[in-house]
mmCIF file of C-alpha atoms in Angstrom:
data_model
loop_
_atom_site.group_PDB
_atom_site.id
_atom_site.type_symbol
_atom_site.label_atom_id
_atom_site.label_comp_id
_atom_site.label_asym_id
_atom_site.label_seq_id
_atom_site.Cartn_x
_atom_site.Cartn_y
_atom_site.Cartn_z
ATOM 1 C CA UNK Z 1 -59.081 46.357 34.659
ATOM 2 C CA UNK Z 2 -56.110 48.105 33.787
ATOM 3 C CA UNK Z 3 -54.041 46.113 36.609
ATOM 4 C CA UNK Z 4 -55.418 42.717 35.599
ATOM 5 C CA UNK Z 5 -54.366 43.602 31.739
ATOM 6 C CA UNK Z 6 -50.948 44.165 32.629
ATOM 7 C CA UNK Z 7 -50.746 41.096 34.553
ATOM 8 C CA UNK Z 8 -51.811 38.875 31.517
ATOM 9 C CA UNK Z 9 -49.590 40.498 29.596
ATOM 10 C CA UNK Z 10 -46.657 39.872 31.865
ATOM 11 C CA UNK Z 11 -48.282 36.235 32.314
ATOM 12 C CA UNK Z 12 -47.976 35.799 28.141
ATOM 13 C CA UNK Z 13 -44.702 37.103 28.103
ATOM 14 C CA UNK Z 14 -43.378 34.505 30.397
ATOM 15 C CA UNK Z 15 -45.201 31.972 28.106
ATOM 16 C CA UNK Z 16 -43.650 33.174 25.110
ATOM 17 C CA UNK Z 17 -40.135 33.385 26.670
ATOM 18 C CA UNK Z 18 -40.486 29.576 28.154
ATOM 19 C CA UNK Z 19 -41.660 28.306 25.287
ATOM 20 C CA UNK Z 20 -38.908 29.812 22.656
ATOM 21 C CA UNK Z 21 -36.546 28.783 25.451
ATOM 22 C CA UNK Z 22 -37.526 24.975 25.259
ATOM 23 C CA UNK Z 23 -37.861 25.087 21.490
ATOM 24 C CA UNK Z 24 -33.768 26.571 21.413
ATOM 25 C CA UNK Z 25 -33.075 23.733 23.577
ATOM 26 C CA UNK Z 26 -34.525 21.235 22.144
ATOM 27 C CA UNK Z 27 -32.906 22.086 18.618
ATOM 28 C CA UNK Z 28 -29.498 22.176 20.018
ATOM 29 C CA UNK Z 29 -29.894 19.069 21.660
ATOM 30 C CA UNK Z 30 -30.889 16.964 18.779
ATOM 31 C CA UNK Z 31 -28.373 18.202 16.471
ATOM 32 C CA UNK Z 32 -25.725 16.747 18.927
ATOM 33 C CA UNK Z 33 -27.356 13.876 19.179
ATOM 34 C CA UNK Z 34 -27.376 13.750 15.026
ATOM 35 C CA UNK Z 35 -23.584 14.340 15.164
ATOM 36 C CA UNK Z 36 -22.733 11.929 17.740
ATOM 37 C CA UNK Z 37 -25.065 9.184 16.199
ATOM 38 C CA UNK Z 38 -23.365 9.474 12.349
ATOM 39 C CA UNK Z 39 -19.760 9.340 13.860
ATOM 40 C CA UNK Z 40 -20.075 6.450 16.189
ATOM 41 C CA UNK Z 41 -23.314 4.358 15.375
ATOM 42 C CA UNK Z 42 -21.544 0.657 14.767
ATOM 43 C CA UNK Z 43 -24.077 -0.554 13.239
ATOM 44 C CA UNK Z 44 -24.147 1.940 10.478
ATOM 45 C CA UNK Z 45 -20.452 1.984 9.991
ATOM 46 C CA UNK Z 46 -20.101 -1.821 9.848
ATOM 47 C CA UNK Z 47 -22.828 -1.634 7.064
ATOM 48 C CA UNK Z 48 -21.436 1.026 5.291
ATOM 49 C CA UNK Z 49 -17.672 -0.567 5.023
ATOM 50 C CA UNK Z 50 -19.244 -4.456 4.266
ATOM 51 C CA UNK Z 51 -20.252 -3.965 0.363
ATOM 52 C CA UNK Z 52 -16.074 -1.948 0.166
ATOM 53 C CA UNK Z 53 -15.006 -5.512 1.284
ATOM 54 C CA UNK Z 54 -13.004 -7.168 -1.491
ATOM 55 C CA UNK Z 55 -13.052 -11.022 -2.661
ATOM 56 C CA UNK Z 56 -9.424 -12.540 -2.873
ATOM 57 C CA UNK Z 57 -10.516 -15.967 -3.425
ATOM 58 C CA UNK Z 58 -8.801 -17.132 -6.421
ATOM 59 C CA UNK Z 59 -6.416 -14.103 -6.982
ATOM 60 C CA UNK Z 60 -2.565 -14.237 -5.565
ATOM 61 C CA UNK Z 61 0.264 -11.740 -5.288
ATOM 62 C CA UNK Z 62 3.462 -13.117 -7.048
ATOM 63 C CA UNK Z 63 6.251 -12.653 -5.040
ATOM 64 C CA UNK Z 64 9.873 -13.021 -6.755
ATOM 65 C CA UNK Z 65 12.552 -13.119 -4.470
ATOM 66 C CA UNK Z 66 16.381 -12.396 -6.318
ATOM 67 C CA UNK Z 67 19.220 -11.007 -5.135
ATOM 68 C CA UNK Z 68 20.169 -10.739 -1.314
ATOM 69 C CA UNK Z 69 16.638 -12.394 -0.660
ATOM 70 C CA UNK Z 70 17.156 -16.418 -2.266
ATOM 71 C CA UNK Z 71 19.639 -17.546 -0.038
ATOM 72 C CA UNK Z 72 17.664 -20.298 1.960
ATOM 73 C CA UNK Z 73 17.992 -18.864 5.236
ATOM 74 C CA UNK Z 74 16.690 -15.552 4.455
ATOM 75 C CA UNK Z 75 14.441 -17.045 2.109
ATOM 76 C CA UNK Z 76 13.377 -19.490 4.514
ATOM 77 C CA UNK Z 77 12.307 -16.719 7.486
ATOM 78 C CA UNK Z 78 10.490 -14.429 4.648
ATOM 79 C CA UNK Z 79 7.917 -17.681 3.613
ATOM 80 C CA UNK Z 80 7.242 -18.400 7.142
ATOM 81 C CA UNK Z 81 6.286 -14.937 7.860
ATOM 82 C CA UNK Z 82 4.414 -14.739 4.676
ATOM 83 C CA UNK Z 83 2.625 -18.339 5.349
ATOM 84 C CA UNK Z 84 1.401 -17.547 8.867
ATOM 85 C CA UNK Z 85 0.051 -13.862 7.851
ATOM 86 C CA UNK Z 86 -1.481 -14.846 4.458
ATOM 87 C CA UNK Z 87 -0.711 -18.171 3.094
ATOM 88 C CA UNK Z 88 1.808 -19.427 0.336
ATOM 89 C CA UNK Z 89 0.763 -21.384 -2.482
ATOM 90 C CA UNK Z 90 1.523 -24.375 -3.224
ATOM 91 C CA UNK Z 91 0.881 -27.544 -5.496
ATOM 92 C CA UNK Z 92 -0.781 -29.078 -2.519
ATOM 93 C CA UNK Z 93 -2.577 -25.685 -1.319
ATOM 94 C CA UNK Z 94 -4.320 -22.125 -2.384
ATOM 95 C CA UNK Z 95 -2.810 -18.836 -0.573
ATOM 96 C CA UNK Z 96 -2.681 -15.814 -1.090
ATOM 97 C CA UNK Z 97 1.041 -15.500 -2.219
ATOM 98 C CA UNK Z 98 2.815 -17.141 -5.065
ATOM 99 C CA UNK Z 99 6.798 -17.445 -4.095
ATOM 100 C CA UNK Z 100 9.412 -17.789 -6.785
ATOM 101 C CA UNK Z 101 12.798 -17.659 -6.072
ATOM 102 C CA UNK Z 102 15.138 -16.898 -8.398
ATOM 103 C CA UNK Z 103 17.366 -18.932 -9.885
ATOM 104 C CA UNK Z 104 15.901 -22.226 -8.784
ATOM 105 C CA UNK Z 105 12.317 -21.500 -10.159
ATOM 106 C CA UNK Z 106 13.520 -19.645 -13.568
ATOM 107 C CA UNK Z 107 16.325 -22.359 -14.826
ATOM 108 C CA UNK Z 108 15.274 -23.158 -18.659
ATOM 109 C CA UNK Z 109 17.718 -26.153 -19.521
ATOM 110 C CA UNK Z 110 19.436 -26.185 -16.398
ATOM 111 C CA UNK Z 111 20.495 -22.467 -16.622
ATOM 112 C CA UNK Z 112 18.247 -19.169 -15.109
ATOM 113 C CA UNK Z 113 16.335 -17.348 -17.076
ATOM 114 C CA UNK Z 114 14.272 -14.311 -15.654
ATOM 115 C CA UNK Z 115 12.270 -14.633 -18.741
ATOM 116 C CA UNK Z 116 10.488 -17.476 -17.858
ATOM 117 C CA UNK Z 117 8.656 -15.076 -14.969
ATOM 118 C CA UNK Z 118 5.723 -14.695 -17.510
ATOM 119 C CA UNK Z 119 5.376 -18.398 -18.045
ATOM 120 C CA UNK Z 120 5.432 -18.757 -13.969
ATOM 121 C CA UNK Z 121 2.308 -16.513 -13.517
ATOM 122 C CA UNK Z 122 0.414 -17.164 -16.704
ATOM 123 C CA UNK Z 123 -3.227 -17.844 -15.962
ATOM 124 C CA UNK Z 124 -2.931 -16.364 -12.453
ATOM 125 C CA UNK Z 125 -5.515 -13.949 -11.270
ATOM 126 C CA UNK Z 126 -3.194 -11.577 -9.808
ATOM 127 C CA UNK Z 127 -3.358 -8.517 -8.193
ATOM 128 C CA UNK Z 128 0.293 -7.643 -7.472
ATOM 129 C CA UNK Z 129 3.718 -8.250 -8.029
ATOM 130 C CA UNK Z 130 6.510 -7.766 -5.569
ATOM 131 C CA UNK Z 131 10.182 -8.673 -6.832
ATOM 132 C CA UNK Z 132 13.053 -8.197 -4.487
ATOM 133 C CA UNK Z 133 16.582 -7.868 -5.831
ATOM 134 C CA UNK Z 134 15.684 -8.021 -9.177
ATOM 135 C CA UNK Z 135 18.025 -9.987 -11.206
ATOM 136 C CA UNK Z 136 19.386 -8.730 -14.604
ATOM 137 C CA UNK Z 137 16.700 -8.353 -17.240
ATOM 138 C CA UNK Z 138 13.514 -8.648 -15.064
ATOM 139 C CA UNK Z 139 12.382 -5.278 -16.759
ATOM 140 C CA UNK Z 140 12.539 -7.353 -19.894
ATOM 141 C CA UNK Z 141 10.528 -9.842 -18.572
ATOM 142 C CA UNK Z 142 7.761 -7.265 -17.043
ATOM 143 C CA UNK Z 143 7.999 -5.216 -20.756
ATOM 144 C CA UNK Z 144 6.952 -8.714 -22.114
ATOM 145 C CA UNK Z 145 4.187 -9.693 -20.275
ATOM 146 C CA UNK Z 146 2.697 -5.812 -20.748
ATOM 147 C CA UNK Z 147 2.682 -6.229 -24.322
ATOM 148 C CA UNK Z 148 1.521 -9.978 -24.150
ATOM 149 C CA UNK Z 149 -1.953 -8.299 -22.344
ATOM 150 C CA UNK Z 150 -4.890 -7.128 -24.687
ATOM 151 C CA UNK Z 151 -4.093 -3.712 -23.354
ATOM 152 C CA UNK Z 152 -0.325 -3.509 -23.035
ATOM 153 C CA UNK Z 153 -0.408 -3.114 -19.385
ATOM 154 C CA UNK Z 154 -1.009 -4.685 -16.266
ATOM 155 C CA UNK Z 155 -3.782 -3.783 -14.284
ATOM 156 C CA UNK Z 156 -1.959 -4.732 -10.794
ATOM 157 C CA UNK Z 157 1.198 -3.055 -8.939
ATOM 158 C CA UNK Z 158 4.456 -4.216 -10.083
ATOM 159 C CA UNK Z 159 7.012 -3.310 -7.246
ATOM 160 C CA UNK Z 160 10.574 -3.211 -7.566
ATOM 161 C CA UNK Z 161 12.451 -3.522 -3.933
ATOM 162 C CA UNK Z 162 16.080 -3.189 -4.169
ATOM 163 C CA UNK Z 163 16.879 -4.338 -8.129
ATOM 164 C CA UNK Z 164 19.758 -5.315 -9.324
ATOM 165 C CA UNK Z 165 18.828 -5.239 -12.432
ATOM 166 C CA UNK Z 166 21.443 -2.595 -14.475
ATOM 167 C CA UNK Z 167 18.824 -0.660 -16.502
ATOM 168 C CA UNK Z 168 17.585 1.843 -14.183
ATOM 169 C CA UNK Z 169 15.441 3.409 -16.475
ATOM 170 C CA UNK Z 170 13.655 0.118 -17.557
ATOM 171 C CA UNK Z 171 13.590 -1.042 -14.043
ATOM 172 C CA UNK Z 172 11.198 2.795 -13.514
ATOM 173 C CA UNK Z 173 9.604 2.408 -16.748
ATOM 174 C CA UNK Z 174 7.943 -1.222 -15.947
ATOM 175 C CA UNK Z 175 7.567 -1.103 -12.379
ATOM 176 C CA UNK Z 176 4.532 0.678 -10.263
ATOM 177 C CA UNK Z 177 7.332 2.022 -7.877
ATOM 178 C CA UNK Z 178 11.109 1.469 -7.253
ATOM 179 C CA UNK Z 179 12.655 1.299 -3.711
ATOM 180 C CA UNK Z 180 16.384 1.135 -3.089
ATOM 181 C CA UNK Z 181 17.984 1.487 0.248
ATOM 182 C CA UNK Z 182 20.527 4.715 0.418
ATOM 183 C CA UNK Z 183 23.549 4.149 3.050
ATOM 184 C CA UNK Z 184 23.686 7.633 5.234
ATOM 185 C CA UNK Z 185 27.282 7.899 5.099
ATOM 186 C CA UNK Z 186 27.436 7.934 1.033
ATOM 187 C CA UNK Z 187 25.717 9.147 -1.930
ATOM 188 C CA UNK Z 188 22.018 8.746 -3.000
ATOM 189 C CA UNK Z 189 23.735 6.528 -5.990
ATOM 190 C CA UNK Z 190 24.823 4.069 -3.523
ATOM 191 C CA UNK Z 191 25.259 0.319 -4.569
ATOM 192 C CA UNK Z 192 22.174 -1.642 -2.606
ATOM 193 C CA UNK Z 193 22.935 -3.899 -0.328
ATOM 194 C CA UNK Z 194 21.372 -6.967 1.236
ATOM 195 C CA UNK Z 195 22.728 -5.680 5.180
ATOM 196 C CA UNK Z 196 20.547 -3.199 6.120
ATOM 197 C CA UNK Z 197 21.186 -1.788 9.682
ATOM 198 C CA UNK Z 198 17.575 -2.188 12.000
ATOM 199 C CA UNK Z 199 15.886 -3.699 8.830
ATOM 200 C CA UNK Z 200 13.193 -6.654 8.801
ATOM 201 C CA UNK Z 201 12.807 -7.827 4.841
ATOM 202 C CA UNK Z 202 9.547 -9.921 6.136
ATOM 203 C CA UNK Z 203 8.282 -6.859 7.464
ATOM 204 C CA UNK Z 204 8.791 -4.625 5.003
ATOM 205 C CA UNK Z 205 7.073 -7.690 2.297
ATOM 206 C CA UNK Z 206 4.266 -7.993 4.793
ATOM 207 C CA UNK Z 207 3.516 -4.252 5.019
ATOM 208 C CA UNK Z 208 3.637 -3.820 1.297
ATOM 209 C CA UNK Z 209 1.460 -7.326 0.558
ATOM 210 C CA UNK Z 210 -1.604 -5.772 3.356
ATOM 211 C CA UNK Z 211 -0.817 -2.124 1.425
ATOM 212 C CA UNK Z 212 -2.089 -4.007 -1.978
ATOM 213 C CA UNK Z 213 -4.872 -5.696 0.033
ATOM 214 C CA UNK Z 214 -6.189 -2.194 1.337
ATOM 215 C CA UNK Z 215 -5.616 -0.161 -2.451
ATOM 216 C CA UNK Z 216 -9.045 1.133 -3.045
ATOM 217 C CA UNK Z 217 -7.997 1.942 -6.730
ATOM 218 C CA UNK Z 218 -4.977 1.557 -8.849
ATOM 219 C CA UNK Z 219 -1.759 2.746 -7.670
ATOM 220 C CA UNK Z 220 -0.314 5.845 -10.562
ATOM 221 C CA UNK Z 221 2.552 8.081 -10.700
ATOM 222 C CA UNK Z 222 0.700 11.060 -10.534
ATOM 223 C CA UNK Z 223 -0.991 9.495 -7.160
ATOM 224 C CA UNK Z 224 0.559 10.711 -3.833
ATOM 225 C CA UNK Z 225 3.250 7.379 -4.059
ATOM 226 C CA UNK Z 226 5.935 9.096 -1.672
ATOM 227 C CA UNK Z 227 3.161 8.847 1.096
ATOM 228 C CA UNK Z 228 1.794 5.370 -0.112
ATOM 229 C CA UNK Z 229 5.792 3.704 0.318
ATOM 230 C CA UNK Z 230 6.360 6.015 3.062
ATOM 231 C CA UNK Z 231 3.878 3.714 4.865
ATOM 232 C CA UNK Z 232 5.539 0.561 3.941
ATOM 233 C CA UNK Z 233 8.983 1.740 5.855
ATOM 234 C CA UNK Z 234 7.415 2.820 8.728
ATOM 235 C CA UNK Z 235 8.276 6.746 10.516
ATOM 236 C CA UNK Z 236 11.485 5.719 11.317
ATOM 237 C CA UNK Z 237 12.558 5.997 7.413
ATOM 238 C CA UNK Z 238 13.507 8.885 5.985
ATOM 239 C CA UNK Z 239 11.930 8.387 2.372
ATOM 240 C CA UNK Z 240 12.609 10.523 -0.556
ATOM 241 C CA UNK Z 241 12.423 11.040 -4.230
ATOM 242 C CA UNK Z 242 15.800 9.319 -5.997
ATOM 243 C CA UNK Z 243 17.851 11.909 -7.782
ATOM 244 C CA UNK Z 244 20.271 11.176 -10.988
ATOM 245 C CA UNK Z 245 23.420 12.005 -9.836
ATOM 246 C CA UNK Z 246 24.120 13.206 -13.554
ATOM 247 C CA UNK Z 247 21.230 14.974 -14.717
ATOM 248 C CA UNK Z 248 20.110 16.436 -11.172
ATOM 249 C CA UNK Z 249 16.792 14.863 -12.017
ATOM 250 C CA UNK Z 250 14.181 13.658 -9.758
ATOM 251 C CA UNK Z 251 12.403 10.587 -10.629
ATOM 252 C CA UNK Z 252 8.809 10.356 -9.948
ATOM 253 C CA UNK Z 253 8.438 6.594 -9.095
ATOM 254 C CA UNK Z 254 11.607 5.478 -7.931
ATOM 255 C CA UNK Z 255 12.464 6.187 -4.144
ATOM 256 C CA UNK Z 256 15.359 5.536 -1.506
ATOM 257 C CA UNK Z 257 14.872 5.385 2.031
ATOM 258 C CA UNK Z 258 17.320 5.662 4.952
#
């Protein structure tokens, strides 16, 4: 009696012992199937970006092409690029980019006028603005079409790439960001230039139109910017903060890259 107890007790314990054993198993084993299924189920991720998706039908990005950038050659490359990766507007077609190059679309009585920029995009549904080699008095022009809008702002990036324009401080003030190009060889307070060594102008445009595209929410100073133009230059570019050479102070939206 005695012998046949301790066998059934030995018997149960092996029960017991199998059984918790499956049980641990088993729980392991679905929560890595859990893990793996949330991080690379398609079908849920595809659903889950669709509704993020944004509608450009009907909007544009105006891009403003001054300085260094309106000669017809270098004009000429930059549409192309633009027209076969997004689509320029025209009277004849939609796309996604509005080009205006400066003087030849701003003349008011047969002389240029950066003012007229606001008459350019008025009723546009836009949702950026790119000028390159800002003439002088675009931040004019940008101050009056803030304070011609119900709120005294714009509600899509402005972006200044290498201004001319004389006002630094206006140029900051009324653009989203500033980038200048910084020669290694001089200081950060260098004149821009349109010869930049290993530089592609299309490029750079085409990065910073797709960066607009993917914005999730507005662009703001106190946002991480240095990382947001960063990307636009690629890892090659040595980004930074631009420095007044006088006051030893570091702007917070204007940036040079080497």
């Amino acid at each position: 009696m005695l012998i046949k107890s301790k066998h059934f007790i030995i018997f149960a314990s092996f029960i017991c012992l199998f059984s918790f054993g499956c049980k641990k198993e088993k729980a392991h084993s679905d929560r890595q199937l859990t893990d793996v299924v949330s991080e690379s189920n398609p079908k849920k991720t595809k659903t889950a970006d669709k509704p993020s998706t944004p509608n450009f039908e009907g909007k544009t990005i105006a891009l403003v092409l001054g300085y260094g950038y309106n000669k017809p050659e270098e004009a000429g490359k930059i549409i192309s690029t633009l027209n076969k990766n997004y689509g320029i507007e025209t009277p004849e077609k939609k796309g996604l980019v509005s080009v205006y190059t400066y003087p030849d679309d701003f003349l008011v009585s047969g002389k240029p006028r950066i003012s007229k920029l606001g008459d350019l995009i008025s009723g546009k549904d836009l949702i950026g603005m790119i000028i390159v080699g800002a003439p002088e008095g675009t931040h004019l022009a940008l101050s009056k079409i803030e304070d011609a809008s119900e709120t005294h702002s714009v509600n899509y990036p402005v972006i200044s790439l290498f201004p001319q324009d004389d006002n630094f401080l206006g140029t900051e003030s009324t653009a989203t960001f500033v980038l200048d190009y910084a020669h290694k060889t001089a200081t950060i307070d260098s004149e821009v230039t349109d010869f930049i060594p290993n530089f592609s102008p299309d490029l750079l445009l085409s990065n910073t139109i797709q960066a607009i595209l993917n914005l999730k929410e507005p662009l703001k100073p106190e946002s991480d910017l240095l990382k947001f133009v960063q990307g636009l230059t690629g890892k090659n570019r040595i980004v930074r903060h631009y420095v007044d050479s006088e006051t030893n102070l570091q702007s917070i939206n204007h940036f040079v890259f080497e």
